[in-house]
Backbone as a chain_set.jsonl record, in Angstrom:
{"seq": "XXXXXXXXXXXXXXXXXXXXXXXXXXXXXXXXXXXXXXXXXXXXXXXXXXXXXXXXXXXXXXXXXXXXXXXXXXXXXXXXXXXXXXXXXXXXXXXXXXXXXXXXXXXXXXXXXXXXXXXXXXXXXXXXXXXXXXXXXXXXXXXXXXXXXXXXXXXXX", "coords": {"N": [[0.831, -1.175, 0.0], [0.546, 2.179, -0.869], [0.65, 5.592, 0.096], [-0.601, 8.068, -1.706], [-0.662, 11.323, -2.647], [-2.294, 11.873, -0.462], [-4.125, 9.816, -0.457], [-4.873, 6.4, 0.174], [-3.457, 3.822, -1.646], [-3.732, 0.718, -3.047], [-1.539, -1.396, -4.508], [-0.566, -3.877, -6.815], [2.361, -4.852, -7.502], [5.295, -5.978, -9.183], [8.429, -6.701, -7.581], [10.492, -5.353, -8.944], [9.477, -3.1, -10.188], [9.612, 0.298, -10.833], [8.952, 3.32, -8.939], [8.082, 5.483, -10.487], [6.957, 4.262, -12.818], [4.892, 2.81, -11.595], [3.305, 4.894, -10.576], [2.559, 6.267, -12.933], [1.577, 4.256, -14.747], [-0.059, 2.466, -13.283], [-1.568, 4.026, -11.541], [-2.329, 6.142, -13.057], [-1.3, 8.699, -12.857], [0.002, 10.98, -14.537], [1.395, 13.338, -14.488], [3.942, 13.344, -13.429], [6.905, 13.012, -15.059], [8.625, 10.886, -17.423], [11.856, 11.087, -18.147], [14.978, 10.78, -18.656], [15.158, 8.283, -17.527], [17.149, 7.371, -15.918], [17.817, 8.732, -13.67], [19.126, 11.16, -13.984], [17.992, 13.53, -14.992], [15.829, 14.613, -13.556], [13.124, 14.96, -14.194], [11.259, 13.236, -13.215], [10.899, 13.776, -10.543], [9.49, 13.475, -7.358], [7.868, 13.866, -4.158], [8.717, 12.176, -1.221], [7.474, 11.562, 1.773], [7.904, 14.277, 2.093], [10.493, 14.652, 1.221], [12.552, 15.148, -1.556], [12.771, 12.955, -4.319], [14.08, 11.038, -7.055], [11.914, 9.392, -8.946], [12.258, 7.422, -10.85], [14.397, 5.898, -10.111], [13.647, 4.708, -7.806], [12.344, 1.935, -6.214], [9.018, 0.859, -6.234], [8.073, -0.777, -4.145], [9.731, -0.111, -2.049], [8.651, 2.103, -0.907], [6.407, 1.571, 0.498], [3.752, 2.359, 2.605], [4.637, 4.961, 2.964], [4.28, 8.521, 2.463], [3.642, 9.702, -0.644], [3.995, 12.402, -2.767], [2.876, 13.707, -5.689], [2.939, 15.906, -8.547], [0.249, 16.268, -9.026], [-0.807, 16.307, -6.505], [0.123, 18.566, -5.346], [-0.213, 21.719, -3.867], [0.865, 24.635, -3.867], [2.503, 27.796, -3.389], [4.586, 28.056, -5.231], [3.715, 27.143, -7.702], [2.108, 29.173, -8.891], [4.042, 31.141, -8.865], [5.886, 30.157, -10.72], [4.411, 30.544, -13.043], [4.105, 33.361, -13.055], [6.788, 34.194, -13.317], [7.685, 33.127, -15.653], [8.759, 30.557, -15.453], [8.576, 28.221, -16.78], [8.483, 26.598, -19.933], [8.117, 24.672, -22.321], [7.011, 22.945, -20.527], [7.505, 20.319, -19.852], [9.444, 19.553, -17.921], [8.464, 20.827, -15.723], [6.793, 19.791, -13.617], [8.563, 18.126, -12.198], [10.48, 20.044, -11.547], [9.043, 21.759, -9.832], [8.291, 20.016, -7.708], [10.862, 19.315, -6.861], [11.839, 21.837, -6.101], [10.161, 22.431, -3.931], [10.97, 20.435, -2.129], [13.657, 21.206, -1.921], [13.453, 23.752, -0.745], [12.516, 22.994, 1.764], [14.718, 21.527, 2.68], [16.614, 23.58, 2.816], [15.395, 25.223, 4.744], [15.642, 23.553, 6.934], [18.274, 23.888, 7.435], [20.221, 22.57, 5.998], [23.309, 22.32, 4.381], [24.747, 23.132, 1.113], [26.846, 22.294, -1.699], [27.93, 24.763, -2.381], [27.695, 26.265, -0.105], [29.157, 28.517, 2.051], [29.799, 28.645, 4.837], [29.391, 26.0, 6.701], [28.596, 25.738, 9.279], [26.736, 27.614, 9.847], [23.319, 28.572, 9.167], [22.594, 28.466, 5.793], [22.364, 31.292, 3.598], [19.812, 31.812, 1.233], [20.881, 32.226, -1.59], [21.184, 33.194, -5.08], [23.173, 31.576, -6.2], [23.117, 29.44, -4.381], [20.505, 28.453, -4.845], [20.684, 27.7, -7.566], [22.67, 25.685, -7.415], [21.435, 23.827, -5.678], [19.265, 23.067, -7.204], [20.396, 21.814, -9.325], [20.157, 19.186, -10.17], [17.931, 18.983, -11.703], [16.975, 19.201, -14.919], [16.317, 21.448, -17.665], [15.172, 21.487, -20.795], [14.44, 23.645, -22.334], [15.688, 25.823, -21.252], [14.745, 27.486, -19.169], [15.826, 28.393, -16.821], [16.435, 30.887, -15.525], [13.894, 31.976, -14.981], [12.912, 29.959, -13.322], [14.636, 30.123, -11.111], [13.974, 32.75, -10.283], [11.295, 32.324, -9.55], [11.578, 30.621, -7.348], [13.089, 32.276, -5.657], [11.184, 34.275, -5.241], [9.16, 32.94, -3.794], [10.596, 32.074, -1.585], [11.265, 34.364, -0.262]], "CA": [[0.0, 0.0, 0.0], [1.212, 3.48, -0.908], [-0.183, 6.778, 0.284], [-0.249, 8.958, -2.812], [-1.466, 12.549, -2.637], [-3.267, 11.811, 0.624], [-5.044, 8.672, -0.596], [-4.259, 5.083, 0.241], [-3.541, 3.115, -2.914], [-3.249, -0.656, -2.996], [-0.96, -1.76, -5.798], [0.023, -5.202, -6.945], [3.48, -4.635, -8.412], [6.474, -6.822, -9.031], [9.474, -5.998, -6.816], [11.412, -4.572, -9.776], [8.779, -1.957, -10.792], [9.992, 1.549, -10.17], [7.852, 4.155, -8.464], [7.6, 6.268, -11.622], [6.06, 3.451, -13.638], [3.701, 2.502, -10.799], [2.485, 6.11, -10.529], [2.026, 6.584, -14.263], [0.87, 3.169, -15.423], [-1.083, 1.824, -12.461], [-2.448, 5.009, -10.91], [-2.731, 7.139, -14.046], [-0.788, 10.019, -12.481], [0.967, 11.218, -15.612], [2.089, 14.616, -14.33], [5.338, 12.997, -13.224], [7.376, 12.654, -16.403], [9.772, 10.007, -17.642], [12.819, 11.772, -18.999], [16.129, 9.95, -19.007], [14.96, 6.969, -16.909], [18.428, 7.007, -15.304], [18.045, 9.574, -12.504], [20.004, 12.29, -14.281], [17.343, 14.748, -15.479], [14.929, 15.158, -12.549], [11.738, 15.128, -14.65], [10.391, 12.328, -12.456], [11.003, 14.09, -9.124], [8.307, 13.522, -6.503], [8.22, 13.984, -2.747], [8.434, 11.017, -0.37], [7.469, 12.122, 3.132], [8.413, 15.638, 2.005], [11.855, 14.662, 0.7], [12.546, 14.959, -3.007], [13.433, 11.761, -4.843], [13.837, 10.755, -8.466], [11.088, 8.192, -8.845], [12.686, 6.38, -11.794], [15.412, 5.074, -9.445], [13.073, 4.196, -6.568], [11.425, 0.813, -6.384], [7.728, 1.153, -5.602], [7.932, -1.531, -2.889], [10.518, 0.561, -1.012], [7.91, 3.248, -0.376], [5.18, 1.092, 1.126], [3.397, 3.059, 3.832], [5.152, 6.333, 2.995], [3.456, 9.496, 1.747], [4.199, 10.153, -1.914], [3.288, 13.545, -3.335], [3.19, 14.003, -7.081], [2.485, 17.253, -8.904], [-1.213, 16.301, -8.913], [-1.154, 16.534, -5.106], [0.78, 19.791, -4.875], [-0.912, 23.003, -3.81], [1.972, 25.411, -3.302], [2.711, 29.09, -4.062], [5.552, 27.937, -6.335], [3.034, 26.929, -8.974], [1.774, 30.485, -9.444], [5.296, 31.869, -9.079], [6.422, 29.674, -11.998], [3.641, 31.208, -14.103], [4.44, 34.791, -13.053], [8.183, 34.461, -13.681], [7.99, 32.363, -16.862], [9.642, 29.479, -15.028], [8.319, 27.026, -17.586], [8.26, 26.898, -21.34], [7.338, 23.551, -22.878], [6.295, 22.37, -19.392], [7.832, 18.917, -19.611], [10.195, 19.396, -16.669], [7.893, 21.685, -14.689], [6.323, 19.063, -12.432], [9.749, 17.739, -11.442], [11.106, 21.266, -11.014], [8.252, 22.244, -8.702], [8.465, 19.081, -6.587], [12.232, 19.454, -6.389], [11.971, 23.126, -5.413], [9.499, 22.302, -2.626], [11.894, 19.671, -1.293], [14.85, 22.011, -1.701], [13.137, 24.79, 0.244], [12.447, 22.324, 3.075], [16.101, 21.234, 3.058], [17.233, 24.849, 3.21], [14.78, 25.634, 6.013], [16.206, 22.685, 7.966], [19.671, 24.266, 7.627], [21.137, 21.686, 5.276], [24.193, 23.049, 3.454], [24.974, 22.591, -0.228], [28.254, 22.348, -2.102], [28.401, 26.147, -2.443], [27.54, 26.922, 1.191], [30.478, 28.933, 2.509], [30.007, 28.296, 6.239], [28.449, 24.92, 6.994], [28.184, 25.857, 10.677], [25.628, 28.567, 9.876], [22.251, 28.325, 8.196], [22.98, 29.181, 4.573], [21.448, 32.234, 2.959], [19.346, 31.233, -0.027], [21.326, 33.095, -2.674], [20.984, 32.639, -6.419], [24.113, 30.458, -6.352], [22.587, 28.314, -3.595], [19.346, 27.899, -5.553], [21.157, 27.022, -8.777], [23.349, 24.45, -7.027], [20.465, 22.897, -5.09], [18.35, 22.616, -8.257], [21.201, 21.364, -10.467], [19.755, 17.848, -10.592], [16.728, 19.086, -12.532], [17.333, 19.825, -16.185], [15.261, 22.062, -18.465], [15.619, 21.527, -22.191], [14.132, 24.958, -22.919], [16.554, 26.839, -20.662], [13.955, 28.42, -18.363], [16.458, 28.435, -15.501], [16.319, 32.2, -14.879], [12.535, 32.064, -14.446], [12.797, 29.002, -12.214], [15.334, 30.731, -9.97], [13.157, 33.879, -9.831], [10.111, 31.788, -8.864], [12.001, 30.123, -6.037], [13.436, 33.459, -4.855], [9.915, 34.952, -4.893], [8.459, 32.179, -2.758], [11.452, 31.95, -0.416], [11.443, 35.643, 0.459]], "C": [[0.885, 1.251, 0.0], [0.19, 4.545, -0.526], [0.277, 7.769, -0.777], [-1.223, 10.132, -2.804], [-2.606, 12.461, -1.631], [-4.246, 10.655, 0.557], [-4.266, 7.37, -0.468], [-4.521, 4.343, -1.064], [-2.951, 1.722, -2.736], [-2.799, -1.037, -4.399], [-0.427, -3.181, -5.73], [1.125, -5.07, -7.983], [4.588, -5.638, -8.137], [7.55, -6.017, -8.298], [10.381, -5.111, -7.653], [10.758, -3.358, -10.443], [9.182, -0.683, -10.055], [8.754, 2.387, -9.834], [7.251, 4.972, -9.598], [6.601, 5.477, -12.453], [4.787, 3.086, -12.883], [2.76, 3.707, -10.763], [1.798, 6.36, -11.863], [1.115, 5.483, -14.804], [-0.245, 2.539, -14.591], [-2.063, 2.82, -11.851], [-2.901, 6.11, -11.866], [-2.299, 8.55, -13.714], [0.353, 10.378, -13.427], [1.645, 12.582, -15.542], [3.57, 14.421, -14.097], [5.859, 12.419, -14.532], [8.549, 11.684, -16.376], [10.688, 10.73, -18.615], [13.908, 10.811, -19.419], [15.982, 8.512, -18.526], [16.251, 6.443, -16.284], [18.762, 7.891, -14.1], [18.863, 10.82, -12.744], [19.276, 13.586, -14.598], [16.376, 15.385, -14.477], [13.483, 15.322, -12.969], [10.766, 14.296, -13.827], [10.397, 12.625, -10.954], [9.631, 14.174, -8.471], [8.796, 13.703, -5.078], [7.821, 12.704, -2.026], [8.591, 11.488, 1.065], [8.123, 13.504, 3.149], [9.82, 15.769, 1.465], [11.819, 14.377, -0.792], [13.338, 13.72, -3.397], [13.184, 11.684, -6.347], [13.155, 9.389, -8.515], [11.479, 7.097, -9.828], [13.725, 5.454, -11.175], [14.901, 4.445, -8.158], [12.14, 3.033, -6.879], [10.143, 1.109, -5.617], [7.6, 0.466, -4.247], [8.72, -0.899, -1.742], [9.706, 1.635, -0.289], [6.563, 2.853, 0.219], [4.961, 1.825, 2.444], [3.892, 4.485, 3.932], [4.247, 7.233, 2.172], [4.197, 9.992, 0.52], [3.342, 11.315, -2.407], [3.792, 13.767, -4.749], [2.671, 15.413, -7.373], [0.966, 17.371, -8.798], [-1.664, 16.584, -7.486], [-0.558, 17.798, -4.521], [-0.183, 20.969, -4.932], [0.049, 23.949, -3.099], [2.114, 26.722, -4.071], [3.717, 29.043, -5.207], [4.863, 27.791, -7.681], [2.68, 28.262, -9.632], [3.027, 31.316, -9.7], [5.956, 31.431, -10.391], [5.707, 30.358, -13.158], [4.052, 32.675, -14.203], [5.832, 35.081, -13.59], [8.624, 33.759, -14.955], [9.01, 31.271, -16.552], [9.359, 28.17, -15.741], [8.202, 27.483, -19.03], [7.476, 25.755, -21.941], [6.552, 22.854, -21.776], [6.688, 20.95, -19.044], [8.508, 18.721, -18.254], [9.519, 20.067, -15.48], [7.442, 20.924, -13.456], [7.503, 18.619, -11.569], [10.445, 18.932, -10.816], [10.362, 21.748, -9.767], [8.401, 21.32, -7.501], [9.867, 19.195, -6.001], [12.409, 20.751, -5.607], [11.304, 23.089, -4.04], [10.404, 21.541, -1.661], [13.138, 20.461, -0.946], [14.61, 23.099, -0.668], [13.05, 24.201, 1.645], [13.85, 21.986, 3.578], [16.806, 22.492, 3.551], [16.7, 25.311, 4.562], [15.328, 24.819, 7.186], [17.695, 22.962, 8.212], [20.676, 23.391, 6.92], [22.002, 22.503, 4.32], [24.222, 22.399, 2.082], [26.472, 22.678, -0.519], [28.783, 23.778, -2.089], [28.21, 26.911, -1.13], [28.923, 27.235, 1.751], [30.764, 28.493, 3.933], [28.97, 27.247, 6.624], [27.985, 24.913, 8.45], [26.973, 26.773, 10.833], [24.538, 28.132, 8.912], [22.564, 29.131, 6.941], [21.906, 30.15, 4.105], [21.054, 31.637, 1.617], [19.633, 32.21, -1.163], [20.997, 32.443, -4.016], [21.921, 31.459, -6.655], [23.634, 29.228, -5.592], [21.42, 27.648, -4.335], [19.802, 27.119, -6.777], [21.847, 25.699, -8.444], [22.347, 23.412, -6.522], [19.487, 22.342, -6.128], [19.098, 22.004, -9.442], [20.859, 19.947, -10.939], [18.506, 17.825, -11.449], [17.061, 19.88, -13.787], [16.108, 20.367, -16.9], [15.788, 22.201, -19.882], [15.417, 22.899, -22.822], [15.011, 26.069, -22.362], [15.818, 27.875, -19.846], [14.553, 28.63, -16.969], [16.31, 29.779, -14.797], [14.934, 32.376, -14.268], [12.314, 31.132, -13.271], [13.439, 29.582, -10.966], [14.515, 31.895, -9.415], [11.93, 33.399, -9.075], [10.478, 31.314, -7.464], [12.365, 31.284, -5.122], [12.171, 34.165, -4.36], [9.214, 34.255, -3.73], [9.266, 32.113, -1.478], [11.551, 33.241, 0.389], [10.266, 35.991, 1.32]], "O": [[1.841, 1.357, 0.769], [-1.0, 4.399, -0.804], [1.411, 8.248, -0.744], [-2.435, 9.961, -2.936], [-3.724, 12.903, -1.893], [-5.11, 10.524, 1.425], [-3.138, 7.259, -0.947], [-5.658, 4.251, -1.526], [-1.802, 1.574, -2.321], [-3.58, -1.005, -5.35], [0.095, -3.617, -4.705], [0.876, -5.161, -9.185], [4.785, -6.082, -7.006], [7.576, -4.789, -8.386], [10.991, -4.189, -7.111], [11.426, -2.648, -11.195], [9.102, -0.599, -8.829], [7.669, 2.179, -10.378], [6.033, 5.135, -9.663], [5.516, 5.972, -12.758], [3.709, 3.057, -13.476], [1.547, 3.55, -10.904], [0.598, 6.631, -11.913], [0.008, 5.76, -15.264], [-1.266, 2.123, -15.139], [-3.239, 2.51, -11.664], [-3.761, 6.919, -11.519], [-2.871, 9.508, -14.234], [1.52, 10.109, -13.143], [2.395, 12.942, -16.449], [4.376, 15.248, -14.521], [5.311, 11.445, -15.049], [9.349, 11.665, -15.44], [10.329, 10.954, -19.771], [13.776, 10.11, -20.422], [16.625, 7.613, -19.069], [16.433, 5.234, -16.134], [19.868, 7.811, -13.566], [19.262, 11.482, -11.786], [19.875, 14.656, -14.488], [16.132, 16.589, -14.549], [12.673, 15.786, -12.168], [9.58, 14.618, -13.752], [9.939, 11.795, -10.169], [8.73, 14.852, -8.966], [10.0, 13.694, -4.821], [6.709, 12.207, -2.205], [9.698, 11.779, 1.518], [8.813, 13.858, 4.105], [10.302, 16.885, 1.269], [11.128, 13.461, -1.236], [14.426, 13.469, -2.88], [12.187, 12.208, -6.844], [13.75, 8.369, -8.168], [11.07, 5.949, -9.656], [13.92, 4.339, -11.659], [15.639, 3.723, -7.487], [11.249, 3.151, -7.72], [10.19, 1.56, -4.473], [7.078, 1.055, -3.301], [8.401, -1.134, -0.577], [10.05, 2.026, 0.827], [5.69, 3.698, 0.42], [5.856, 1.904, 3.285], [3.588, 5.164, 4.913], [3.531, 6.764, 1.287], [5.248, 10.624, 0.628], [2.116, 11.219, -2.457], [4.983, 13.986, -4.974], [2.032, 16.031, -6.521], [0.447, 18.451, -8.513], [-2.783, 17.052, -7.274], [-0.718, 18.072, -3.332], [-0.876, 21.176, -5.928], [0.041, 24.048, -1.871], [1.872, 26.759, -5.277], [3.695, 29.917, -6.074], [5.376, 28.266, -8.694], [2.935, 28.447, -10.822], [3.07, 32.105, -10.643], [6.528, 32.262, -11.097], [6.341, 30.712, -14.152], [4.316, 33.178, -15.295], [6.042, 36.1, -14.247], [9.804, 33.79, -15.304], [9.985, 31.082, -17.279], [9.86, 27.121, -15.335], [7.858, 28.634, -19.3], [6.255, 25.861, -22.061], [5.527, 22.231, -22.056], [6.24, 20.425, -18.025], [8.157, 17.797, -17.52], [9.958, 19.892, -14.344], [7.691, 21.378, -12.339], [7.449, 18.725, -10.343], [10.942, 18.851, -9.692], [10.985, 22.102, -8.766], [8.617, 21.793, -6.386], [10.037, 19.173, -4.783], [13.059, 20.76, -4.561], [11.83, 23.659, -3.085], [10.584, 21.953, -0.515], [13.625, 20.402, 0.184], [15.459, 23.344, 0.189], [13.464, 24.841, 2.612], [14.139, 22.139, 4.765], [17.502, 22.474, 4.566], [17.468, 25.74, 5.424], [15.462, 25.333, 8.297], [18.306, 22.35, 9.087], [21.869, 23.461, 7.212], [21.479, 23.293, 3.534], [23.78, 21.263, 1.908], [27.257, 23.093, 0.333], [29.963, 23.991, -1.814], [28.538, 28.096, -1.061], [29.757, 26.344, 1.907], [31.862, 28.013, 4.217], [27.804, 27.573, 6.848], [27.078, 24.162, 8.809], [26.269, 26.711, 11.84], [24.802, 27.407, 7.952], [22.775, 30.341, 7.015], [20.709, 29.875, 4.197], [21.88, 31.022, 0.942], [18.745, 32.923, -1.632], [20.583, 31.284, -4.071], [21.518, 30.454, -7.242], [23.731, 28.107, -6.091], [21.363, 26.423, -4.436], [19.353, 25.995, -6.999], [21.625, 24.698, -9.125], [22.416, 22.244, -6.907], [18.94, 21.256, -5.94], [18.482, 21.707, -10.465], [21.259, 19.566, -12.039], [18.067, 16.758, -11.878], [17.384, 21.067, -13.728], [15.007, 19.832, -16.769], [16.737, 22.944, -20.134], [16.142, 23.274, -23.743], [15.073, 27.152, -22.943], [16.22, 29.038, -19.826], [13.838, 29.009, -16.041], [16.081, 29.812, -13.588], [14.813, 32.876, -13.15], [11.605, 31.478, -12.326], [12.853, 29.537, -9.885], [14.374, 32.018, -8.198], [11.554, 33.996, -8.066], [9.756, 31.585, -6.504], [11.997, 31.288, -3.947], [12.098, 34.595, -3.209], [8.736, 34.905, -2.8], [8.692, 32.097, -0.389], [11.88, 33.217, 1.575], [10.27, 37.03, 1.981]]}, "num_chains": 1, "name": "protein.A"}
């Protein structure tokens, strides 16, 4: 059993089925996209108990009993900020970008440093460099990165 977007879902999946395929093919939640299918692009990013994960590398059975949030279950100010700042173009990566940004903001709020954090003893300021580094696992083929960063800055301030 998975909890997906606040609902309990009983799935009968083989142990080798990844979470992405279970979400898309068994539950019909197609907002989460299949990009590279190797964990490199971030299009399949969802939240597991509030932590961002790439669902193409996660086995569905690993997440039994955990709360999975896909873009269909998101209600967050980032969505409108993406629209206002032109943080999307073709939209393919947008669901993964938004889920990743929500997880990233939670990580930052918890004081987790990134590679570019200068002083790991202090809570890092959420600078443009911090945002870009923390979101570097999510690729955008259209190059909407400036709008994505602006959307995150808008919501974080």
